[in-house]
């Protein structure tokens, strides 16, 4: 698939944002939410970071408060960071009915209306579910969900849908058609007009009747055009339920049996570039819903996404402040050394891959180091 610079940018998750988010979670889980820097230093290996944790933390004064106590450095979240943590928790509480509906839709899309908890945990970050969604959401909807475990093993625990809600069995494609006053749901295409052949294939595919992913697919023949239409509609609906309208194809493939997906799902997605954008950035195949983005910007932002964006802005602000102070200190040193002419250079305030204090991201050119880094980057359950 031809690369789209805007969508590639949208798929780029800032590495430092990922690391700082993991550090935030580590501090929140530590007693009194006040962690010794030595403890965080040990976690740096897990985060695939090299250098001193103290240097790293000081780069983000808006996010982390570092102080010296009894000859030992400690770190806690800044007041502004704690405010965002509280705001995120408040949003999660308000979003609980939305989470329940989202979970219901997922179960309604599955073949037997049951999903394995271990597998579902792989998608909980994509869907915005809190870590404790099992005890936070399920008990409040006893007529809708229940936990079942027929084998007795923890890994075999499943969430089962108890009641079918016809009001939720309406796909995003059908909702869009209703808003436009159309009685014939169809997919949208945002490819450039110069992609003539792709447009022809899209129009031919779109001309056949739309098949709702909420309908029972067991009567459809494998490999038929109707089955392909249903799978495309299912992938479209699953991506519509995620926060960022994107998902790892590997994670999606783990639900092959539950959603009746084909073995070579990535090939099927690549056949429909007008609907999906497939990227192998970071050597991990990811599928993105084209209609969910305007350029590189997400069109409809979930309240949780808005809060997470604020965290990124706060981190950027802290790094900008650190860079400014560091620049002024170096300038003052040069003046004290008697340097008459000081060349003024524009300093970038963007977060870059390079760093000047030794706390660089690990040796990503080494296969093992790169493997651990990508695990942190994409594994939602990473420490």
mmCIF file of N, CA, C and O in Angstrom, residues 47-128:
data_model
loop_
_atom_site.group_PDB
_atom_site.id
_atom_site.type_symbol
_atom_site.label_atom_id
_atom_site.label_comp_id
_atom_site.label_asym_id
_atom_site.label_seq_id
_atom_site.Cartn_x
_atom_site.Cartn_y
_atom_site.Cartn_z
ATOM 1 N N UNK A 47 11.889 -0.593 30.356
ATOM 2 C CA UNK A 47 11.402 0.409 29.403
ATOM 3 C C UNK A 47 12.369 0.607 28.245
ATOM 4 O O UNK A 47 12.158 1.487 27.408
ATOM 5 N N UNK A 48 13.438 -0.207 28.211
ATOM 6 C CA UNK A 48 14.438 -0.135 27.142
ATOM 7 C C UNK A 48 15.096 1.237 27.077
ATOM 8 O O UNK A 48 15.265 1.823 26.014
ATOM 9 N N UNK A 49 15.450 1.769 28.234
ATOM 10 C CA UNK A 49 16.135 3.054 28.315
ATOM 11 C C UNK A 49 17.530 2.867 28.878
ATOM 12 O O UNK A 49 17.773 1.974 29.698
ATOM 13 N N UNK A 50 18.435 3.716 28.437
ATOM 14 C CA UNK A 50 19.789 3.729 28.953
ATOM 15 C C UNK A 50 20.037 5.078 29.610
ATOM 16 O O UNK A 50 19.349 6.051 29.331
ATOM 17 N N UNK A 51 21.032 5.128 30.511
ATOM 18 C CA UNK A 51 21.348 6.383 31.162
ATOM 19 C C UNK A 51 20.718 6.477 32.535
ATOM 20 O O UNK A 51 20.191 5.505 33.076
ATOM 21 N N UNK A 52 20.782 7.661 33.122
ATOM 22 C CA UNK A 52 20.304 7.869 34.478
ATOM 23 C C UNK A 52 18.835 8.285 34.494
ATOM 24 O O UNK A 52 18.429 9.206 33.782
ATOM 25 N N UNK A 53 18.088 7.619 35.353
ATOM 26 C CA UNK A 53 16.672 7.957 35.489
ATOM 27 C C UNK A 53 16.504 9.387 35.989
ATOM 28 O O UNK A 53 15.560 10.088 35.607
ATOM 29 N N UNK A 54 17.417 9.815 36.851
ATOM 30 C CA UNK A 54 17.331 11.172 37.401
ATOM 31 C C UNK A 54 17.396 12.222 36.294
ATOM 32 O O UNK A 54 16.625 13.193 36.296
ATOM 33 N N UNK A 55 18.309 12.029 35.357
ATOM 34 C CA UNK A 55 18.425 12.980 34.240
ATOM 35 C C UNK A 55 17.140 13.012 33.413
ATOM 36 O O UNK A 55 16.690 14.071 32.977
ATOM 37 N N UNK A 56 16.583 11.828 33.193
ATOM 38 C CA UNK A 56 15.355 11.746 32.396
ATOM 39 C C UNK A 56 14.209 12.480 33.079
ATOM 40 O O UNK A 56 13.501 13.282 32.464
ATOM 41 N N UNK A 57 14.013 12.221 34.361
ATOM 42 C CA UNK A 57 12.890 12.805 35.097
ATOM 43 C C UNK A 57 12.992 14.316 35.170
ATOM 44 O O UNK A 57 11.977 15.020 35.134
ATOM 45 N N UNK A 58 14.210 14.831 35.300
ATOM 46 C CA UNK A 58 14.393 16.283 35.392
ATOM 47 C C UNK A 58 14.054 16.996 34.093
ATOM 48 O O UNK A 58 13.861 18.213 34.089
ATOM 49 N N UNK A 59 13.990 16.252 33.019
ATOM 50 C CA UNK A 59 13.640 16.868 31.731
ATOM 51 C C UNK A 59 12.160 17.221 31.649
ATOM 52 O O UNK A 59 11.744 17.958 30.757
ATOM 53 N N UNK A 60 11.363 16.669 32.559
ATOM 54 C CA UNK A 60 9.909 16.885 32.494
ATOM 55 C C UNK A 60 9.400 17.436 33.824
ATOM 56 O O UNK A 60 8.640 16.784 34.539
ATOM 57 N N UNK A 61 9.833 18.666 34.171
ATOM 58 C CA UNK A 61 9.452 19.249 35.470
ATOM 59 C C UNK A 61 7.945 19.490 35.605
ATOM 60 O O UNK A 61 7.442 19.579 36.721
ATOM 61 N N UNK A 62 7.246 19.586 34.485
ATOM 62 C CA UNK A 62 5.798 19.771 34.552
ATOM 63 C C UNK A 62 5.075 18.468 34.886
ATOM 64 O O UNK A 62 3.903 18.495 35.289
ATOM 65 N N UNK A 63 5.765 17.361 34.705
ATOM 66 C CA UNK A 63 5.152 16.048 34.946
ATOM 67 C C UNK A 63 5.611 15.406 36.257
ATOM 68 O O UNK A 63 4.802 14.783 36.958
ATOM 69 N N UNK A 64 6.906 15.570 36.581
ATOM 70 C CA UNK A 64 7.467 14.876 37.735
ATOM 71 C C UNK A 64 8.146 15.862 38.682
ATOM 72 O O UNK A 64 8.856 16.762 38.243
ATOM 73 N N UNK A 65 7.917 15.665 39.976
ATOM 74 C CA UNK A 65 8.600 16.424 41.020
ATOM 75 C C UNK A 65 9.697 15.548 41.593
ATOM 76 O O UNK A 65 9.427 14.496 42.194
ATOM 77 N N UNK A 66 10.949 15.980 41.435
ATOM 78 C CA UNK A 66 12.095 15.238 41.954
ATOM 79 C C UNK A 66 12.684 16.016 43.116
ATOM 80 O O UNK A 66 12.920 17.219 43.011
ATOM 81 N N UNK A 67 12.897 15.348 44.235
ATOM 82 C CA UNK A 67 13.435 16.023 45.415
ATOM 83 C C UNK A 67 14.379 15.081 46.168
ATOM 84 O O UNK A 67 14.331 13.853 45.998
ATOM 85 N N UNK A 68 15.235 15.683 47.004
ATOM 86 C CA UNK A 68 16.238 14.938 47.757
ATOM 87 C C UNK A 68 15.774 14.769 49.200
ATOM 88 O O UNK A 68 15.398 15.738 49.858
ATOM 89 N N UNK A 69 15.764 13.525 49.677
ATOM 90 C CA UNK A 69 15.350 13.236 51.046
ATOM 91 C C UNK A 69 16.292 12.199 51.645
ATOM 92 O O UNK A 69 16.393 11.078 51.157
ATOM 93 N N UNK A 70 16.996 12.603 52.733
ATOM 94 C CA UNK A 70 17.945 11.719 53.399
ATOM 95 C C UNK A 70 18.949 11.146 52.405
ATOM 96 O O UNK A 70 19.177 9.927 52.319
ATOM 97 N N UNK A 71 19.541 12.038 51.624
ATOM 98 C CA UNK A 71 20.590 11.694 50.652
ATOM 99 C C UNK A 71 20.106 10.731 49.566
ATOM 100 O O UNK A 71 20.904 10.030 48.933
ATOM 101 N N UNK A 72 18.807 10.682 49.356
ATOM 102 C CA UNK A 72 18.256 9.819 48.311
ATOM 103 C C UNK A 72 17.187 10.577 47.524
ATOM 104 O O UNK A 72 16.312 11.220 48.112
ATOM 105 N N UNK A 73 17.297 10.499 46.214
ATOM 106 C CA UNK A 73 16.320 11.195 45.366
ATOM 107 C C UNK A 73 15.009 10.393 45.282
ATOM 108 O O UNK A 73 15.015 9.170 45.169
ATOM 109 N N UNK A 74 13.909 11.142 45.363
ATOM 110 C CA UNK A 74 12.575 10.564 45.215
ATOM 111 C C UNK A 74 11.840 11.287 44.097
ATOM 112 O O UNK A 74 12.197 12.418 43.721
ATOM 113 N N UNK A 75 10.805 10.638 43.590
ATOM 114 C CA UNK A 75 10.015 11.243 42.511
ATOM 115 C C UNK A 75 8.528 10.999 42.759
ATOM 116 O O UNK A 75 8.124 9.880 43.118
ATOM 117 N N UNK A 76 7.754 12.017 42.576
ATOM 118 C CA UNK A 76 6.303 11.908 42.629
ATOM 119 C C UNK A 76 5.718 12.734 41.485
ATOM 120 O O UNK A 76 6.427 13.533 40.863
ATOM 121 N N UNK A 77 4.476 12.518 41.211
ATOM 122 C CA UNK A 77 3.843 13.253 40.125
ATOM 123 C C UNK A 77 3.606 14.700 40.533
ATOM 124 O O UNK A 77 3.284 14.991 41.692
ATOM 125 N N UNK A 78 3.753 15.595 39.581
ATOM 126 C CA UNK A 78 3.508 17.008 39.852
ATOM 127 C C UNK A 78 2.021 17.247 40.106
ATOM 128 O O UNK A 78 1.177 16.398 39.803
ATOM 129 N N UNK A 79 1.698 18.401 40.668
ATOM 130 C CA UNK A 79 0.299 18.726 40.943
ATOM 131 C C UNK A 79 -0.524 18.750 39.656
ATOM 132 O O UNK A 79 -1.669 18.297 39.633
ATOM 133 N N UNK A 80 0.062 19.281 38.603
ATOM 134 C CA UNK A 80 -0.656 19.346 37.318
ATOM 135 C C UNK A 80 -0.876 17.948 36.743
ATOM 136 O O UNK A 80 -1.905 17.662 36.146
ATOM 137 N N UNK A 81 0.122 17.088 36.961
ATOM 138 C CA UNK A 81 -0.012 15.718 36.487
ATOM 139 C C UNK A 81 -1.088 14.983 37.286
ATOM 140 O O UNK A 81 -1.908 14.244 36.719
ATOM 141 N N UNK A 82 -1.101 15.172 38.602
ATOM 142 C CA UNK A 82 -2.114 14.554 39.443
ATOM 143 C C UNK A 82 -3.511 15.047 39.073
ATOM 144 O O UNK A 82 -4.486 14.293 39.139
ATOM 145 N N UNK A 83 -3.585 16.312 38.680
ATOM 146 C CA UNK A 83 -4.868 16.861 38.246
ATOM 147 C C UNK A 83 -5.362 16.125 37.002
ATOM 148 O O UNK A 83 -6.549 15.800 36.885
ATOM 149 N N UNK A 84 -4.449 15.839 36.061
ATOM 150 C CA UNK A 84 -4.826 15.101 34.857
ATOM 151 C C UNK A 84 -5.205 13.661 35.177
ATOM 152 O O UNK A 84 -6.114 13.102 34.561
ATOM 153 N N UNK A 85 -4.511 13.060 36.154
ATOM 154 C CA UNK A 85 -4.860 11.703 36.579
ATOM 155 C C UNK A 85 -6.277 11.684 37.153
ATOM 156 O O UNK A 85 -7.071 10.791 36.853
ATOM 157 N N UNK A 86 -6.599 12.699 37.972
ATOM 158 C CA UNK A 86 -7.952 12.800 38.535
ATOM 159 C C UNK A 86 -8.982 13.049 37.442
ATOM 160 O O UNK A 86 -10.087 12.490 37.472
ATOM 161 N N UNK A 87 -8.613 13.889 36.482
ATOM 162 C CA UNK A 87 -9.526 14.175 35.375
ATOM 163 C C UNK A 87 -9.784 12.915 34.547
ATOM 164 O O UNK A 87 -10.923 12.636 34.149
ATOM 165 N N UNK A 88 -8.729 12.139 34.314
ATOM 166 C CA UNK A 88 -8.881 10.898 33.564
ATOM 167 C C UNK A 88 -9.794 9.921 34.308
ATOM 168 O O UNK A 88 -10.643 9.261 33.706
ATOM 169 N N UNK A 89 -9.601 9.829 35.629
ATOM 170 C CA UNK A 89 -10.440 8.927 36.429
ATOM 171 C C UNK A 89 -11.893 9.401 36.426
ATOM 172 O O UNK A 89 -12.820 8.588 36.360
ATOM 173 N N UNK A 90 -12.089 10.716 36.477
ATOM 174 C CA UNK A 90 -13.443 11.266 36.426
ATOM 175 C C UNK A 90 -14.124 10.961 35.097
ATOM 176 O O UNK A 90 -15.307 10.607 35.050
ATOM 177 N N UNK A 91 -13.354 11.073 34.021
ATOM 178 C CA UNK A 91 -13.899 10.758 32.700
ATOM 179 C C UNK A 91 -14.275 9.281 32.610
ATOM 180 O O UNK A 91 -15.323 8.925 32.067
ATOM 181 N N UNK A 92 -13.433 8.421 33.169
ATOM 182 C CA UNK A 92 -13.721 6.983 33.144
ATOM 183 C C UNK A 92 -15.014 6.669 33.891
ATOM 184 O O UNK A 92 -15.801 5.826 33.463
ATOM 185 N N UNK A 93 -15.233 7.362 35.016
ATOM 186 C CA UNK A 93 -16.463 7.142 35.779
ATOM 187 C C UNK A 93 -17.688 7.573 34.974
ATOM 188 O O UNK A 93 -18.709 6.878 34.953
ATOM 189 N N UNK A 94 -17.580 8.717 34.312
ATOM 190 C CA UNK A 94 -18.700 9.206 33.507
ATOM 191 C C UNK A 94 -18.928 8.340 32.270
ATOM 192 O O UNK A 94 -20.050 8.242 31.773
ATOM 193 N N UNK A 95 -17.858 7.703 31.806
ATOM 194 C CA UNK A 95 -17.931 6.906 30.589
ATOM 195 C C UNK A 95 -18.369 5.462 30.833
ATOM 196 O O UNK A 95 -18.450 4.685 29.882
ATOM 197 N N UNK A 96 -18.635 5.092 32.062
ATOM 198 C CA UNK A 96 -18.985 3.705 32.360
ATOM 199 C C UNK A 96 -20.157 3.185 31.529
ATOM 200 O O UNK A 96 -20.108 2.064 31.011
ATOM 201 N N UNK A 97 -21.247 3.959 31.350
ATOM 202 C CA UNK A 97 -22.326 3.486 30.467
ATOM 203 C C UNK A 97 -21.853 3.283 29.029
ATOM 204 O O UNK A 97 -22.309 2.362 28.341
ATOM 205 N N UNK A 98 -20.918 4.132 28.586
ATOM 206 C CA UNK A 98 -20.367 4.002 27.235
ATOM 207 C C UNK A 98 -19.535 2.730 27.133
ATOM 208 O O UNK A 98 -19.602 1.999 26.142
ATOM 209 N N UNK A 99 -18.753 2.446 28.181
ATOM 210 C CA UNK A 99 -17.958 1.220 28.199
ATOM 211 C C UNK A 99 -18.861 -0.006 28.134
ATOM 212 O O UNK A 99 -18.551 -0.985 27.444
ATOM 213 N N UNK A 100 -19.968 0.046 28.871
ATOM 214 C CA UNK A 100 -20.906 -1.077 28.886
ATOM 215 C C UNK A 100 -21.495 -1.302 27.497
ATOM 216 O O UNK A 100 -21.611 -2.443 27.035
ATOM 217 N N UNK A 101 -21.865 -0.221 26.827
ATOM 218 C CA UNK A 101 -22.396 -0.344 25.457
ATOM 219 C C UNK A 101 -21.334 -0.872 24.504
ATOM 220 O O UNK A 101 -21.615 -1.710 23.649
ATOM 221 N N UNK A 102 -20.121 -0.397 24.673
ATOM 222 C CA UNK A 102 -19.021 -0.827 23.799
ATOM 223 C C UNK A 102 -18.747 -2.317 23.985
ATOM 224 O O UNK A 102 -18.525 -3.043 23.007
ATOM 225 N N UNK A 103 -18.761 -2.756 25.225
ATOM 226 C CA UNK A 103 -18.551 -4.168 25.515
ATOM 227 C C UNK A 103 -19.702 -5.011 24.962
ATOM 228 O O UNK A 103 -19.479 -6.098 24.414
ATOM 229 N N UNK A 104 -20.916 -4.497 25.072
ATOM 230 C CA UNK A 104 -22.078 -5.211 24.523
ATOM 231 C C UNK A 104 -21.945 -5.384 23.017
ATOM 232 O O UNK A 104 -22.216 -6.462 22.471
ATOM 233 N N UNK A 105 -21.530 -4.326 22.335
ATOM 234 C CA UNK A 105 -21.369 -4.401 20.878
ATOM 235 C C UNK A 105 -20.309 -5.439 20.493
ATOM 236 O O UNK A 105 -20.482 -6.187 19.530
ATOM 237 N N UNK A 106 -19.210 -5.461 21.240
ATOM 238 C CA UNK A 106 -18.164 -6.444 20.955
ATOM 239 C C UNK A 106 -18.701 -7.862 21.069
ATOM 240 O O UNK A 106 -18.447 -8.708 20.208
ATOM 241 N N UNK A 107 -19.429 -8.116 22.138
ATOM 242 C CA UNK A 107 -19.990 -9.451 22.344
ATOM 243 C C UNK A 107 -21.039 -9.781 21.294
ATOM 244 O O UNK A 107 -21.157 -10.926 20.857
ATOM 245 N N UNK A 108 -21.796 -8.783 20.864
ATOM 246 C CA UNK A 108 -22.805 -8.997 19.830
ATOM 247 C C UNK A 108 -22.160 -9.302 18.482
ATOM 248 O O UNK A 108 -22.734 -10.005 17.642
ATOM 249 N N UNK A 109 -20.956 -8.790 18.255
ATOM 250 C CA UNK A 109 -20.241 -9.054 17.004
ATOM 251 C C UNK A 109 -19.634 -10.456 16.969
ATOM 252 O O UNK A 109 -19.377 -10.997 15.895
ATOM 253 N N UNK A 110 -19.387 -11.022 18.140
ATOM 254 C CA UNK A 110 -18.761 -12.340 18.200
ATOM 255 C C UNK A 110 -19.762 -13.436 17.838
ATOM 256 O O UNK A 110 -20.974 -13.264 17.977
ATOM 257 N N UNK A 111 -19.239 -14.567 17.403
ATOM 258 C CA UNK A 111 -20.072 -15.664 16.905
ATOM 259 C C UNK A 111 -20.977 -16.229 17.989
ATOM 260 O O UNK A 111 -22.184 -16.390 17.797
ATOM 261 N N UNK A 112 -20.406 -16.515 19.159
ATOM 262 C CA UNK A 112 -21.178 -17.136 20.237
ATOM 263 C C UNK A 112 -21.540 -16.153 21.343
ATOM 264 O O UNK A 112 -21.983 -16.569 22.417
ATOM 265 N N UNK A 113 -21.303 -14.861 21.087
ATOM 266 C CA UNK A 113 -21.606 -13.808 22.063
ATOM 267 C C UNK A 113 -20.842 -14.013 23.366
ATOM 268 O O UNK A 113 -21.341 -13.701 24.448
ATOM 269 N N UNK A 114 -19.628 -14.545 23.232
ATOM 270 C CA UNK A 114 -18.723 -14.708 24.374
ATOM 271 C C UNK A 114 -17.315 -14.356 23.924
ATOM 272 O O UNK A 114 -16.922 -14.639 22.797
ATOM 273 N N UNK A 115 -16.546 -13.773 24.844
ATOM 274 C CA UNK A 115 -15.161 -13.427 24.547
ATOM 275 C C UNK A 115 -14.280 -13.801 25.728
ATOM 276 O O UNK A 115 -14.646 -13.583 26.889
ATOM 277 N N UNK A 116 -13.115 -14.350 25.411
ATOM 278 C CA UNK A 116 -12.142 -14.724 26.422
ATOM 279 C C UNK A 116 -11.576 -13.471 27.089
ATOM 280 O O UNK A 116 -11.194 -12.510 26.423
ATOM 281 N N UNK A 117 -11.513 -13.482 28.421
ATOM 282 C CA UNK A 117 -11.056 -12.316 29.175
ATOM 283 C C UNK A 117 -9.595 -11.999 28.875
ATOM 284 O O UNK A 117 -9.222 -10.826 28.721
ATOM 285 N N UNK A 118 -8.757 -13.029 28.788
ATOM 286 C CA UNK A 118 -7.334 -12.807 28.516
ATOM 287 C C UNK A 118 -7.148 -12.131 27.161
ATOM 288 O O UNK A 118 -6.363 -11.181 27.019
ATOM 289 N N UNK A 119 -7.877 -12.590 26.162
ATOM 290 C CA UNK A 119 -7.786 -11.974 24.835
ATOM 291 C C UNK A 119 -8.342 -10.556 24.849
ATOM 292 O O UNK A 119 -7.774 -9.647 24.237
ATOM 293 N N UNK A 120 -9.446 -10.370 25.536
ATOM 294 C CA UNK A 120 -10.078 -9.055 25.589
ATOM 295 C C UNK A 120 -9.169 -8.039 26.267
ATOM 296 O O UNK A 120 -9.178 -6.854 25.913
ATOM 297 N N UNK A 121 -8.371 -8.498 27.225
ATOM 298 C CA UNK A 121 -7.433 -7.599 27.902
ATOM 299 C C UNK A 121 -6.414 -7.000 26.932
ATOM 300 O O UNK A 121 -5.858 -5.933 27.183
ATOM 301 N N UNK A 122 -6.153 -7.700 25.824
ATOM 302 C CA UNK A 122 -5.226 -7.178 24.818
ATOM 303 C C UNK A 122 -5.790 -5.933 24.133
ATOM 304 O O UNK A 122 -5.040 -5.119 23.600
ATOM 305 N N UNK A 123 -7.100 -5.795 24.157
ATOM 306 C CA UNK A 123 -7.755 -4.681 23.461
ATOM 307 C C UNK A 123 -8.283 -3.607 24.404
ATOM 308 O O UNK A 123 -8.844 -2.604 23.940
ATOM 309 N N UNK A 124 -8.146 -3.817 25.713
ATOM 310 C CA UNK A 124 -8.805 -2.900 26.648
ATOM 311 C C UNK A 124 -8.297 -1.464 26.515
ATOM 312 O O UNK A 124 -9.075 -0.517 26.649
ATOM 313 N N UNK A 125 -6.990 -1.274 26.224
ATOM 314 C CA UNK A 125 -6.476 0.083 26.042
ATOM 315 C C UNK A 125 -7.032 0.701 24.756
ATOM 316 O O UNK A 125 -7.383 1.879 24.718
ATOM 317 N N UNK A 126 -7.103 -0.098 23.693
ATOM 318 C CA UNK A 126 -7.661 0.392 22.431
ATOM 319 C C UNK A 126 -9.103 0.858 22.607
ATOM 320 O O UNK A 126 -9.539 1.823 21.977
ATOM 321 N N UNK A 127 -9.842 0.147 23.452
ATOM 322 C CA UNK A 127 -11.264 0.434 23.645
ATOM 323 C C UNK A 127 -11.513 1.436 24.759
ATOM 324 O O UNK A 127 -12.649 1.866 24.957
ATOM 325 N N UNK A 128 -10.459 1.800 25.490
ATOM 326 C CA UNK A 128 -10.605 2.776 26.563
ATOM 327 C C UNK A 128 -11.038 2.181 27.883
ATOM 328 O O UNK A 128 -11.287 2.915 28.846
#
